[in-house]
Coordinates of C-alpha atoms in Angstrom, one line a residue:
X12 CA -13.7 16.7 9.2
X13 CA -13.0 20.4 9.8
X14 CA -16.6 21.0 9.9
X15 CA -17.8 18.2 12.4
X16 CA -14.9 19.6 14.5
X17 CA -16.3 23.1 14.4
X18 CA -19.5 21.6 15.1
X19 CA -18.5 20.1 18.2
X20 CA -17.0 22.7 19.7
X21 CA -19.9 25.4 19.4
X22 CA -21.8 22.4 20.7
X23 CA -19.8 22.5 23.6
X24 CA -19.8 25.8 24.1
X25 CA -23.8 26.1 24.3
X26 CA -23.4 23.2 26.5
X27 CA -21.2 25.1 28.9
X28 CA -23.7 28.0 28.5
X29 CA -26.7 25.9 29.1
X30 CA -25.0 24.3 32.3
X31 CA -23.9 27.2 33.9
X32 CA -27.4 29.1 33.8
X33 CA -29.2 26.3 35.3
X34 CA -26.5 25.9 38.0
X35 CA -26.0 29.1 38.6
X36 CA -28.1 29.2 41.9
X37 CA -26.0 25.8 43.5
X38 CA -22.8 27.0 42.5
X39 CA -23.2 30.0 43.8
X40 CA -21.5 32.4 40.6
X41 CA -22.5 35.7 41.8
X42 CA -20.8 35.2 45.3
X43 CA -17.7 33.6 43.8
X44 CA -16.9 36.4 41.4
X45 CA -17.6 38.8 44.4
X46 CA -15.1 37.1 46.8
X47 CA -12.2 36.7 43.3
X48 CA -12.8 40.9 43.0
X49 CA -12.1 40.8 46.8
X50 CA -9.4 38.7 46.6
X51 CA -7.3 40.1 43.4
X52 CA -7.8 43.8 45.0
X53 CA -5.8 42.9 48.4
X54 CA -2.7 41.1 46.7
X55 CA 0.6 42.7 47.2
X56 CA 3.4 43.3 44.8
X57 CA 5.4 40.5 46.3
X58 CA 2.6 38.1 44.6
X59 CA 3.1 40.5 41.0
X60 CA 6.9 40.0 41.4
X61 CA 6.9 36.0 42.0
X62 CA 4.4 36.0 38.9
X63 CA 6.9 37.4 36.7
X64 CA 10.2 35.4 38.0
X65 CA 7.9 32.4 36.9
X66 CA 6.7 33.1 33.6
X67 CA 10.3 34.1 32.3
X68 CA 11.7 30.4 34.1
X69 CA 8.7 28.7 32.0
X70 CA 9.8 30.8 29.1
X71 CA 13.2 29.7 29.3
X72 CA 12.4 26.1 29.9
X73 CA 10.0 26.2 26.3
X74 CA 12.7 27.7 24.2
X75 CA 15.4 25.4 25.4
X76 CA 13.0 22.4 24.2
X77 CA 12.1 24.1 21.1
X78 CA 15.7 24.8 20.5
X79 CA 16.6 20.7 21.2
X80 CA 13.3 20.4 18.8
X81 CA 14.4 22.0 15.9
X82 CA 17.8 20.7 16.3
X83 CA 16.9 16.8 16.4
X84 CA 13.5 17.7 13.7
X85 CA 15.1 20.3 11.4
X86 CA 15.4 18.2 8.1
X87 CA 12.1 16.8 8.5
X88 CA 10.3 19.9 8.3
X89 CA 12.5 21.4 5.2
X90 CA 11.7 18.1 3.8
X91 CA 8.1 19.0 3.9
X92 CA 7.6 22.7 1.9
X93 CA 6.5 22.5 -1.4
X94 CA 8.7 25.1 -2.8
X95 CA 12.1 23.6 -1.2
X96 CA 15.1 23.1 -3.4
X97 CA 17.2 22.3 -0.6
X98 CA 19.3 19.4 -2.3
X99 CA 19.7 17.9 1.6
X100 CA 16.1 18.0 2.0
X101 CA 16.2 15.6 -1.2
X102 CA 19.0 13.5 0.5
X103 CA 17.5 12.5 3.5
X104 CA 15.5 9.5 3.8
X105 CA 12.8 10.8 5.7
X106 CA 11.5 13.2 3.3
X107 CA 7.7 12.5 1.9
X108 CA 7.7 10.0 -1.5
X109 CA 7.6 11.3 -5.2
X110 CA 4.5 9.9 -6.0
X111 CA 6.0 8.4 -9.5
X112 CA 4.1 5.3 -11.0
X113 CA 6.7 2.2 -12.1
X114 CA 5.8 -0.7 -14.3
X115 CA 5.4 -3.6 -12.4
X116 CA 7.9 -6.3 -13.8
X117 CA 6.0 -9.5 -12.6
X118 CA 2.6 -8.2 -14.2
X119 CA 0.1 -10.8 -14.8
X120 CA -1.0 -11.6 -18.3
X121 CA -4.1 -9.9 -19.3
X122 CA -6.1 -12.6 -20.7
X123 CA -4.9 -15.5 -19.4
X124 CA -5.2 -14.4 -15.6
X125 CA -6.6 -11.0 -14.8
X126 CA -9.6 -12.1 -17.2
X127 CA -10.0 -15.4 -15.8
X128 CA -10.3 -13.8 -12.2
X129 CA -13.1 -11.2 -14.0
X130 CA -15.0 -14.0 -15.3
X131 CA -15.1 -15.7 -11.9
X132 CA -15.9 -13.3 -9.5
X133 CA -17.2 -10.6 -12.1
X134 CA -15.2 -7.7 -10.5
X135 CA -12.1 -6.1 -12.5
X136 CA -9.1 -6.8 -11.4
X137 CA -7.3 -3.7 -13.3
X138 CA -8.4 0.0 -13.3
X139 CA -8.6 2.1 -16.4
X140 CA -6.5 4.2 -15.0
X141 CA -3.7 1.0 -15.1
X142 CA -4.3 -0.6 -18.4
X143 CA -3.9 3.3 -19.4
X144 CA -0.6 3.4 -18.1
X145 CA 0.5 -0.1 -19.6
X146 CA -1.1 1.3 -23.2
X147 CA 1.2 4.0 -23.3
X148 CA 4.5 1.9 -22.3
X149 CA 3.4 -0.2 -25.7
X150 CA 3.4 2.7 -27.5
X151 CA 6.6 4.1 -26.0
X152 CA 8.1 0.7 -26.4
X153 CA 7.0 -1.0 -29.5
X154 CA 6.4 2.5 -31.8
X155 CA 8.6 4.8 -33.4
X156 CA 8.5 8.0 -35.8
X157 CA 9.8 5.8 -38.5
X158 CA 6.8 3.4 -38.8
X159 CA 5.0 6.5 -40.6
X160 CA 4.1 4.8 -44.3
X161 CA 3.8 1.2 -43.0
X162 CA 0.7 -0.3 -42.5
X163 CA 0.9 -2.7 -40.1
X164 CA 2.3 -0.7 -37.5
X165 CA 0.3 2.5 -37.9
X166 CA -2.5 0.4 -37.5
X167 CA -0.7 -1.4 -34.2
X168 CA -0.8 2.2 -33.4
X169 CA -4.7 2.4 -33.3
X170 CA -4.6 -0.5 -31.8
X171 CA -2.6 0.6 -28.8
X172 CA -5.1 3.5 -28.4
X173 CA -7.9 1.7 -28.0
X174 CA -9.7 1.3 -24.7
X175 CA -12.3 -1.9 -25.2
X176 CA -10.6 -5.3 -25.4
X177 CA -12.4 -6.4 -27.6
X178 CA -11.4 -3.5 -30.2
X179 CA -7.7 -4.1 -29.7
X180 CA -8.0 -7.7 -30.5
X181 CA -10.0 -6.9 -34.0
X182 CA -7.4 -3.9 -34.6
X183 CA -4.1 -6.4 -34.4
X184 CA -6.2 -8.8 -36.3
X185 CA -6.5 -6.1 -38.9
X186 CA -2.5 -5.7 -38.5
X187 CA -1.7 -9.6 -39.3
X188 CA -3.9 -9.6 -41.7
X189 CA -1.9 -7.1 -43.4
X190 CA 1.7 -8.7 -42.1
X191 CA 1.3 -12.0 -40.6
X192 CA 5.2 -11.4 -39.5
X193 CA 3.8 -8.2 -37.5
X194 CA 5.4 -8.9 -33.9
X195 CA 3.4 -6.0 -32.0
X196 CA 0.4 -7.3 -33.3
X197 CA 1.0 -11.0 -32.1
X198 CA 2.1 -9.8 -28.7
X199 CA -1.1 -8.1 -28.6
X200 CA -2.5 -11.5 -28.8
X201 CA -0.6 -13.1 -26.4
X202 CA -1.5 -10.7 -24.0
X203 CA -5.4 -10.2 -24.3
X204 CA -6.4 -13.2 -26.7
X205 CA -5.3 -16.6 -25.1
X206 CA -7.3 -18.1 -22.1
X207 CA -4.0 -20.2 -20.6
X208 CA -0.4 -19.5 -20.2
X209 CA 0.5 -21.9 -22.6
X210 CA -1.5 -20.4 -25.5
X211 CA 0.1 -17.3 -24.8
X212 CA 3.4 -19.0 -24.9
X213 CA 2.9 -20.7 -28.4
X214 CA 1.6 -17.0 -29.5
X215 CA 4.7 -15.1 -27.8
X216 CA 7.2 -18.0 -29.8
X217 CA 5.9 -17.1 -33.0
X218 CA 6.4 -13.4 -32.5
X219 CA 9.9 -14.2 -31.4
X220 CA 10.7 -16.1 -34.9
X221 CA 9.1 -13.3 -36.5
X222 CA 10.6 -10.5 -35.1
X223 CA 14.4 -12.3 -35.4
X224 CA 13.6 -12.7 -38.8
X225 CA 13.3 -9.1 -39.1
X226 CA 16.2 -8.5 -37.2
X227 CA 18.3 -11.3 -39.0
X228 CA 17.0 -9.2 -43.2
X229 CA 18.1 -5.8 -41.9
X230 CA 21.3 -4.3 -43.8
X231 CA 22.5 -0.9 -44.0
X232 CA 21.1 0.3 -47.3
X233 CA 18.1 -1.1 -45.6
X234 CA 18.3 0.5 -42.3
X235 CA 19.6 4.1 -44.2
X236 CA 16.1 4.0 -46.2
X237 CA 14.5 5.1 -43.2
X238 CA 16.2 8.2 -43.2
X239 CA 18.4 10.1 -40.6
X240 CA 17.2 8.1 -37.7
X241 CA 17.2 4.4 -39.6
X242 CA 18.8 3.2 -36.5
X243 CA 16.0 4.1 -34.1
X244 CA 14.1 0.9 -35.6
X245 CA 16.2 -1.7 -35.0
X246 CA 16.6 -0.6 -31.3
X247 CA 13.0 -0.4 -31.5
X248 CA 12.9 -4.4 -32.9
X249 CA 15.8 -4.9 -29.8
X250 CA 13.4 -3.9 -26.9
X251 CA 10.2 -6.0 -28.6
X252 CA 12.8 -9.2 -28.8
X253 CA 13.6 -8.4 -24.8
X254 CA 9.9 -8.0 -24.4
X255 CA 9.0 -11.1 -25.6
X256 CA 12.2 -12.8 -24.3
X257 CA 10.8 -11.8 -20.5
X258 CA 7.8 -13.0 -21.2
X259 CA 8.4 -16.2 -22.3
X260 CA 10.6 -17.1 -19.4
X261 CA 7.7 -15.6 -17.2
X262 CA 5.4 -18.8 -19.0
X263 CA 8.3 -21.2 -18.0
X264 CA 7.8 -19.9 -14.7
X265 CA 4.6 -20.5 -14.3
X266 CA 4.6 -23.8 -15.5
X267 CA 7.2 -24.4 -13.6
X268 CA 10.4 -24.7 -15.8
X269 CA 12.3 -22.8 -13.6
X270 CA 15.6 -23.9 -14.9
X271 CA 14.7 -22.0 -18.2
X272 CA 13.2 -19.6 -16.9
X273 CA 16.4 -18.7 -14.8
X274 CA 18.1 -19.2 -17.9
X275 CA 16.3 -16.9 -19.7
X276 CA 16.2 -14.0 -17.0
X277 CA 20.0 -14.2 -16.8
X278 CA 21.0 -14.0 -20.4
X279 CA 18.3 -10.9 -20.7
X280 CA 20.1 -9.3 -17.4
X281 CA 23.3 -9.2 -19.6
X282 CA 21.9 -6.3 -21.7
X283 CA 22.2 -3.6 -18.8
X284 CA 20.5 -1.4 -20.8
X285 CA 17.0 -3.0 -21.6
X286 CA 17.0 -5.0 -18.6
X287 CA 17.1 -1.9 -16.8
X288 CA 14.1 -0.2 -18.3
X289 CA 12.4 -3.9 -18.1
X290 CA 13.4 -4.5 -14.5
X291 CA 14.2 -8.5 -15.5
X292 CA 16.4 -8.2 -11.8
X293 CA 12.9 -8.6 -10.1
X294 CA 12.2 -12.1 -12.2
X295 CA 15.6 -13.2 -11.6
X296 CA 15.5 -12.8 -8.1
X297 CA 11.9 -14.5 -7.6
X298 CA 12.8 -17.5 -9.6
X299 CA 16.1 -18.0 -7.7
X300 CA 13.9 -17.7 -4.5
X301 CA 11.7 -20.4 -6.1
X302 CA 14.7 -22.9 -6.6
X303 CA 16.0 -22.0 -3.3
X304 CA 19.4 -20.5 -4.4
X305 CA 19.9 -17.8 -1.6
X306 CA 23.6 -17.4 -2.6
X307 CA 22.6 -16.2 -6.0
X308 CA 20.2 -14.1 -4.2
X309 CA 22.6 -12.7 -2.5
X310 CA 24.9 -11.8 -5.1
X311 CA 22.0 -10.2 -6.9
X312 CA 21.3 -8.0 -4.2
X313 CA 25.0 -6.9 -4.1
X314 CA 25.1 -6.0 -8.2
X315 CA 21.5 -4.2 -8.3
X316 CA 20.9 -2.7 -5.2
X317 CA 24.5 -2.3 -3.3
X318 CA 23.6 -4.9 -0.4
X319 CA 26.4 -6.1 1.3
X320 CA 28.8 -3.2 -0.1
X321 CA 30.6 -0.7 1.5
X322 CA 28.4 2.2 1.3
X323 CA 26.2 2.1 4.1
X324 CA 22.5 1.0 4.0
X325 CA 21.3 3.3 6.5
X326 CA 22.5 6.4 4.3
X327 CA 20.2 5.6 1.6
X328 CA 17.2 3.7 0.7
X329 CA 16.5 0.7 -0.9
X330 CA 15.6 0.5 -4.8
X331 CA 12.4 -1.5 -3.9
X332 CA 10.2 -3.1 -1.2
X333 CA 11.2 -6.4 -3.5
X334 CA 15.3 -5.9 -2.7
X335 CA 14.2 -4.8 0.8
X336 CA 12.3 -7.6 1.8
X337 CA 13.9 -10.3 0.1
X338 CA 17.9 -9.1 1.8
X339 CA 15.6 -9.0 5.3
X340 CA 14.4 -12.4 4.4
X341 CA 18.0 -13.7 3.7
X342 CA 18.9 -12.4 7.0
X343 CA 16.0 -13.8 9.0
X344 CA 16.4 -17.1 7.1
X345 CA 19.5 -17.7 9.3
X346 CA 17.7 -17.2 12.9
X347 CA 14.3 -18.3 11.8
X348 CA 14.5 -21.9 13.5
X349 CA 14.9 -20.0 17.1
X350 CA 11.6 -18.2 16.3
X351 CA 9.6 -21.5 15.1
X352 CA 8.0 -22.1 18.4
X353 CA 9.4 -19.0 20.8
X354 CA 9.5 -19.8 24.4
X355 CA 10.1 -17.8 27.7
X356 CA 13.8 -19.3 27.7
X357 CA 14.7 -18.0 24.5
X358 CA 13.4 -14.8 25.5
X359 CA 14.9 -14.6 28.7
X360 CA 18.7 -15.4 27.5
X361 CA 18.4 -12.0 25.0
X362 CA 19.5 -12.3 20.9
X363 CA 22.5 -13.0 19.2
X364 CA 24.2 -10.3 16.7
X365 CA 22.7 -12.9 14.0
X366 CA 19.1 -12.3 15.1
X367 CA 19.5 -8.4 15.9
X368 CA 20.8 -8.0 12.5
X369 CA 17.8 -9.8 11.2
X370 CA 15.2 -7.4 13.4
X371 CA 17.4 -4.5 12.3
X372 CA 16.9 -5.9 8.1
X373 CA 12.7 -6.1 8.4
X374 CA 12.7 -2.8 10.8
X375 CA 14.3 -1.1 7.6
X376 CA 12.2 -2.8 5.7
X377 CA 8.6 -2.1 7.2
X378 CA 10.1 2.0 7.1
X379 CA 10.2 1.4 3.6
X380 CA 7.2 -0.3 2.9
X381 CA 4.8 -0.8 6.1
X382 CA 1.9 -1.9 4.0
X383 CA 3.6 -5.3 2.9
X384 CA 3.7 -7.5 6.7
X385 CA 0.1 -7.5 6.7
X386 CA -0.4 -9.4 3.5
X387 CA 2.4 -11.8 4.5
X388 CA 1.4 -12.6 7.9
X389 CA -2.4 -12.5 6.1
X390 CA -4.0 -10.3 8.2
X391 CA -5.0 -8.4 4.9
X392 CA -7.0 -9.9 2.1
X393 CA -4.8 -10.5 -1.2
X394 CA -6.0 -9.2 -4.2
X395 CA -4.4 -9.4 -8.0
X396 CA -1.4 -7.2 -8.5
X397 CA -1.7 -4.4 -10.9
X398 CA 0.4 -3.6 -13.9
X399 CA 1.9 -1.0 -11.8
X400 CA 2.7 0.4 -8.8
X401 CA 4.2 3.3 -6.6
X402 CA 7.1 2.8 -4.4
X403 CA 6.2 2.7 -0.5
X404 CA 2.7 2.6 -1.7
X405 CA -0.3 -0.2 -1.3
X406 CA 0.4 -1.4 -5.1
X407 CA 3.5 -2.1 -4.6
X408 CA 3.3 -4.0 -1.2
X409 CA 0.3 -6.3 -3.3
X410 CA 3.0 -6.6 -6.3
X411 CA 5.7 -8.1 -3.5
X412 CA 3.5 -9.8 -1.4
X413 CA 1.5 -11.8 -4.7
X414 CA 4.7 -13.6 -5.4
X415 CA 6.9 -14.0 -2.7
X416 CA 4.6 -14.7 0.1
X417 CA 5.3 -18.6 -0.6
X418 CA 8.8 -18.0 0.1
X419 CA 8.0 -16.6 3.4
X420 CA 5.8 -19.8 4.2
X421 CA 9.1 -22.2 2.8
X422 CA 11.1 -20.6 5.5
X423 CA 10.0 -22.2 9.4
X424 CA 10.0 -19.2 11.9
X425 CA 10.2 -16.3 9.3
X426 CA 6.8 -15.1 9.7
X427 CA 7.1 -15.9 13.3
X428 CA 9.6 -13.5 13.6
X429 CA 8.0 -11.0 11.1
X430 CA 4.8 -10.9 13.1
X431 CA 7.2 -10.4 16.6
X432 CA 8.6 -7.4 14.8
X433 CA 5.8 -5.6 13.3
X434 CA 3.6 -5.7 16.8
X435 CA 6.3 -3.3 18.0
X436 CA 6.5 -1.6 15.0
X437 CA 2.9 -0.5 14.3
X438 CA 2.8 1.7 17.2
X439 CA 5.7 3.5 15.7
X440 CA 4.4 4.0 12.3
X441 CA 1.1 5.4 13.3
X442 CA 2.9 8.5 15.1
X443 CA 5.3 9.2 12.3
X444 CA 3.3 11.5 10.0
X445 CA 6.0 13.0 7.8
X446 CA 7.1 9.4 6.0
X447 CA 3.9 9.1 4.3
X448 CA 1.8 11.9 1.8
X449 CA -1.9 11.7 1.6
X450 CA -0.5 12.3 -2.6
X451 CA 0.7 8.5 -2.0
X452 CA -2.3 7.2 -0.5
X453 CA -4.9 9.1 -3.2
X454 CA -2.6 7.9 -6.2
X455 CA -2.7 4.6 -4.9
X456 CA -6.3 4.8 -5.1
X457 CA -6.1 5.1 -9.3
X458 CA -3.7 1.9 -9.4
X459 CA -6.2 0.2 -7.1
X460 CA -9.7 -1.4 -7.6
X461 CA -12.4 0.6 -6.3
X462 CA -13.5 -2.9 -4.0
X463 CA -10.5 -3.3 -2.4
X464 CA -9.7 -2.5 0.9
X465 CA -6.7 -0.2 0.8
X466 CA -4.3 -0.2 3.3
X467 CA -3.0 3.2 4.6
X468 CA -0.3 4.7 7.1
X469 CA -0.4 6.1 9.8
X470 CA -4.1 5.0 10.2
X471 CA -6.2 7.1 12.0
X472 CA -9.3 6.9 14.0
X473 CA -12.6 7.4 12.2
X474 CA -14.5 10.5 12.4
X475 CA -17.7 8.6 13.6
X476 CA -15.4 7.2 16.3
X477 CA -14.3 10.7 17.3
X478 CA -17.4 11.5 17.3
X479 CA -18.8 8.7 19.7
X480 CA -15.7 9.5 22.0
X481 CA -16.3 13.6 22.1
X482 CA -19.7 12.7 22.9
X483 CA -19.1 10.2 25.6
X484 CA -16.4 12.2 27.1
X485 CA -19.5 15.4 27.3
X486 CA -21.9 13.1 29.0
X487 CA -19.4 12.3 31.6
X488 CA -18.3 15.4 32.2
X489 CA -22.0 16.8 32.7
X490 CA -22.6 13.7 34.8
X491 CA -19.6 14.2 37.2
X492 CA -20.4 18.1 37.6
X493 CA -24.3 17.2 38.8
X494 CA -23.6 14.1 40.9
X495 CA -20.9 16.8 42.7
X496 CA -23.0 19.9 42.6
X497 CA -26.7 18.1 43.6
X498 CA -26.6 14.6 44.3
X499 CA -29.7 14.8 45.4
X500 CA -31.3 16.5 42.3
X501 CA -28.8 13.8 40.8
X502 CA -30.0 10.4 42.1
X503 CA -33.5 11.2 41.4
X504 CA -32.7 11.6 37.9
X505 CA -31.3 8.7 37.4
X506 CA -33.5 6.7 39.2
X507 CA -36.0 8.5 36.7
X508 CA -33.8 7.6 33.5
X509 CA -33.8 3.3 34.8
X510 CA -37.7 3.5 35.5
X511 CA -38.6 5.2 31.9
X512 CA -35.8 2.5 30.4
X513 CA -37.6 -0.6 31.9
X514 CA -40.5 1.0 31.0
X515 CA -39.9 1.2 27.3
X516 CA -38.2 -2.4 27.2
X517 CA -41.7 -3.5 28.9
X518 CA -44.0 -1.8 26.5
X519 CA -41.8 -3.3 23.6
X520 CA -42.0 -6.8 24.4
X521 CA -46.0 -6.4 25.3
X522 CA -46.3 -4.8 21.9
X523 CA -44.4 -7.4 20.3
X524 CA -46.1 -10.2 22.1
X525 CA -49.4 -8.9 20.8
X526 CA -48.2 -9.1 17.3
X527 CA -46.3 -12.3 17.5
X528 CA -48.1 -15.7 18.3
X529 CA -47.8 -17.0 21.4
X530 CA -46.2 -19.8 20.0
X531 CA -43.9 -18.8 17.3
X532 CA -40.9 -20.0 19.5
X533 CA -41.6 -23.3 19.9
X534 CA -42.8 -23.7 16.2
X535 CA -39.6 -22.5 15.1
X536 CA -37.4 -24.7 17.6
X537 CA -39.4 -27.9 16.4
X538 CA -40.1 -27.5 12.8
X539 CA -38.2 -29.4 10.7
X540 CA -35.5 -28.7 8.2
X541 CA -36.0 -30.6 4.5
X542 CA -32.7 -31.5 2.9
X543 CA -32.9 -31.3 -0.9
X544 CA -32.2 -34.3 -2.6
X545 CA -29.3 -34.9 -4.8

């Protein structure tokens, strides 16, 4: 970019030159430099005095809006250096994302959908850079220094490691072989070695009797033989029994036992702790949305996120785009039938507190997350979510949008009123170039398959387009000065510039008329099509 710009403007400048030595005789250079010498030697110091009154007013004028500037702009800019440790800078909403990656709670499984999507279109779904990421959160999750001496798991631990497939399901294999009661291994399986939801199910059930059995034989002589830290493994067991627990009532989600699955999210919510680091909130919340339980929702939004509280949204931001976008949807939800068909009437009589509320909820919401309206209102194309995602980021508007864009579609006049809302906001977000980092958009780009189309903000114009435009705007300029300067000289010109054009369009189709038969037109207008038999 810098270098096309510095090509351009030495362009330019041997433009300029060029321009000015043809012209020099019709604009008449030499004469008008003699009459400026003239002119500059006879002015008085009245002239020299009125000068400098009006350079210190304009002074004075661009401090005062520097001043008003830096007042109304100041935490913006500390919120931008590097080296800043200004806790306020850290505070204020506006400053530029950490670029931190998050596990996506309502991750696909990896066999019996992402694969299943591969095999279809043969394109991956998931970057190496994500199943990476979800590699080391089984390790992190499902290993532990105490394992050291026990087959099965330091195998599991190979297994983990692995980067093919293929390798990982022969490795767990390996592991049951060893301990058919081996609950890492058989999650494994679930995950990458079942072709529908239900086999993965069945899978995930057995490694849920096998790791409560192991659970239900620990004792304390037991749990001492592992040493000082004997009580890291059964909190290691724990968070592969919540593991599997979420997973299963994602399957009865799917398969649309949403009364277990509901079930199932709530009693795992109970456990602050592990459903915490699991986010099991996000499941909740969908499956309520599913059943169409918006005062649950509600009250889930007021225990995880603070919605409806006393503290003050606009002091903070949301946890998520999911907590954002669902308490906006809540709030549109009540005005969306005046939206279902909008007519001048409605327009004309102005909104209700209700429906200025609601604008006010998905305005705070696009500032968020801007990426996520165009997948809802399907202006975008939807692609598979990944296994993770950063907040405010393109990943995370997919992992939202995937989900919850049928609860959107339930709701009459929601997307009405979304669409309303973000044509006024797009404008906005294009000019605000502190809310997002280019570190956001190029760490989306690891998350992200290399075929998809990612969405970035602001968006700017491409450099072929500047291009096109600097060029343009040249070749008027030049035009203007000659039809001013000779318009003579001028009209000739460009009645030479038509005559060669219909020249060259003339010789083409003569050319191509010589190479063409003369009746290739009609022989393709009347030659019939054949329609294949079935």
């Amino acid at each position: 970019m810098a270098c096309s710009w510095t090509f351009l403007w030495l362009l330019w400048i041997a433009m300029v030159a060029v321009l000015l030595f043809f012209l020099r005789g019709p604009l008449k250079i030499s004469e008008s430099l003699e009459s400026a010498t003239s002119y500059f030697n006879n002015l008085t110091p009245k002239f020299y005095v009125a000068l400098t009154g009006t350079s210190s007013l304009v002074s004075g004028i661009i401090l005062i809006f520097e001043w008003w500037y830096f007042k109304n702009n100041a935490g913006v800019e500390q919120g931008e250096d590097e080296g800043s440790d200004n806790e306020e800078s850290i505070d204020n909403p506006k400053t530029v994302p950490e670029c931190k990656v998050w596990r996506n709670p309502m991750a696909l499984f990896r066999a019996a959908e992402y694969n299943r999507f591969r095999k279809e279109t043969n394109s991956e779904p998931l970057t190496y850079y994500d199943m990476n990421l979800s590699a080391q959160d089984h390790q992190s999750l499902f290993m532990c220094d105490e394992d050291q001496g026990r087959a099965d798991y330091e195998i599991m631990q190979v297994a983990w490691r692995e980067r093919e497939s293929e390798q990982r399901i022969q490795t767990a294999r390996t592991a049951l072989a060893i301990n058919s009661e081996c609950a890492s291994a058989l999650v494994l399986l679930a995950e990458e070695d079942t072709e529908t939801v239900a086999q993965a199910e069945n899978v995930l059930r057995r490694a849920l009797r096998a790791i409560e059995n192991t659970l239900s034989t620990y004792s304390n002589n037991q749990i001492a033989s592992y040493g000082q830290n004997g009580d890291t493994v059964r909190k290691r067991d724990l968070t592969i029994q919540t593991y599997i627990k979420r997973r299963l009532a994602m399957c009865a989600r799917k398969q649309g036992r949403l009364r277990e699955a509901i079930k199932g999210f709530r009693d795992l919510s109970r456990e602050q702790s592990l459903s915490t680091l699991l986010s099991v909130q996000d499941n909740l919340i969908e499956a309520c949305l599913e059943v169409q339980a918006y005062a649950d929702v509600q009250n889930l939004l007021v225990r995880y996120d603070g919605y409806g509280t006393s503290c003050s949204y606009d002091q903070r931001e949301p946890r998520s785009a999911a907590m954002s976008y669902t308490s906006a949807l809540l709030k549109v939800r009540a005005v969306a039938e005046n939206f279902r068909c909008p007519s001048e009437s409605s327009v004309r009589r102005g909104l209700s507190s209700a429906e200025q509320t609601a604008i006010e909820a998905l305005t705070r919401a696009m500032e968020f997350n801007p990426h996520v309206p165009p997948y809802l209102l399907e202006i975008r194309a939807m692609i598979m979510p990944p296994e993770h995602f950063l907040k405010r980021g393109d990943s995370e508007a997919l992992a939202y949008a995937f989900f919850h864009i049928q609860h959107w579609k339930r709701i009459d006049g929601a997307l009405q009123l979304l669409s309303i809302v973000w044509k006024d906001f797009v404008p906005k977000v294009n000019k605000d170039t502190h809310a997002f980092s280019s570190q956001l958009e190029s760490a989306d780009k690891e998350l992200l398959p290399a075929w998809h189309e990612q969405s970035a903000f602001p968006q700017t114009e491409s450099t072929l387009g500047m291009l096109i435009q600097t060029f343009a705007c040249l070749a008027i300029c030049i035009l203007a000065v000659l039809s001013q300067q000779v318009p003579s000289s001028y009209g000739e010109m460009l009645r030479q510039i038509v005559t060669s054009g219909v020249q060259m369009y003339e010789n083409s189709m003569n050319t191509f008329s010589q190479w063409a038969p003369n009746n290739i037109i009609p022989y393709l207008a009347s030659k019939p099509v054949s329609v294949p038999e079935i």
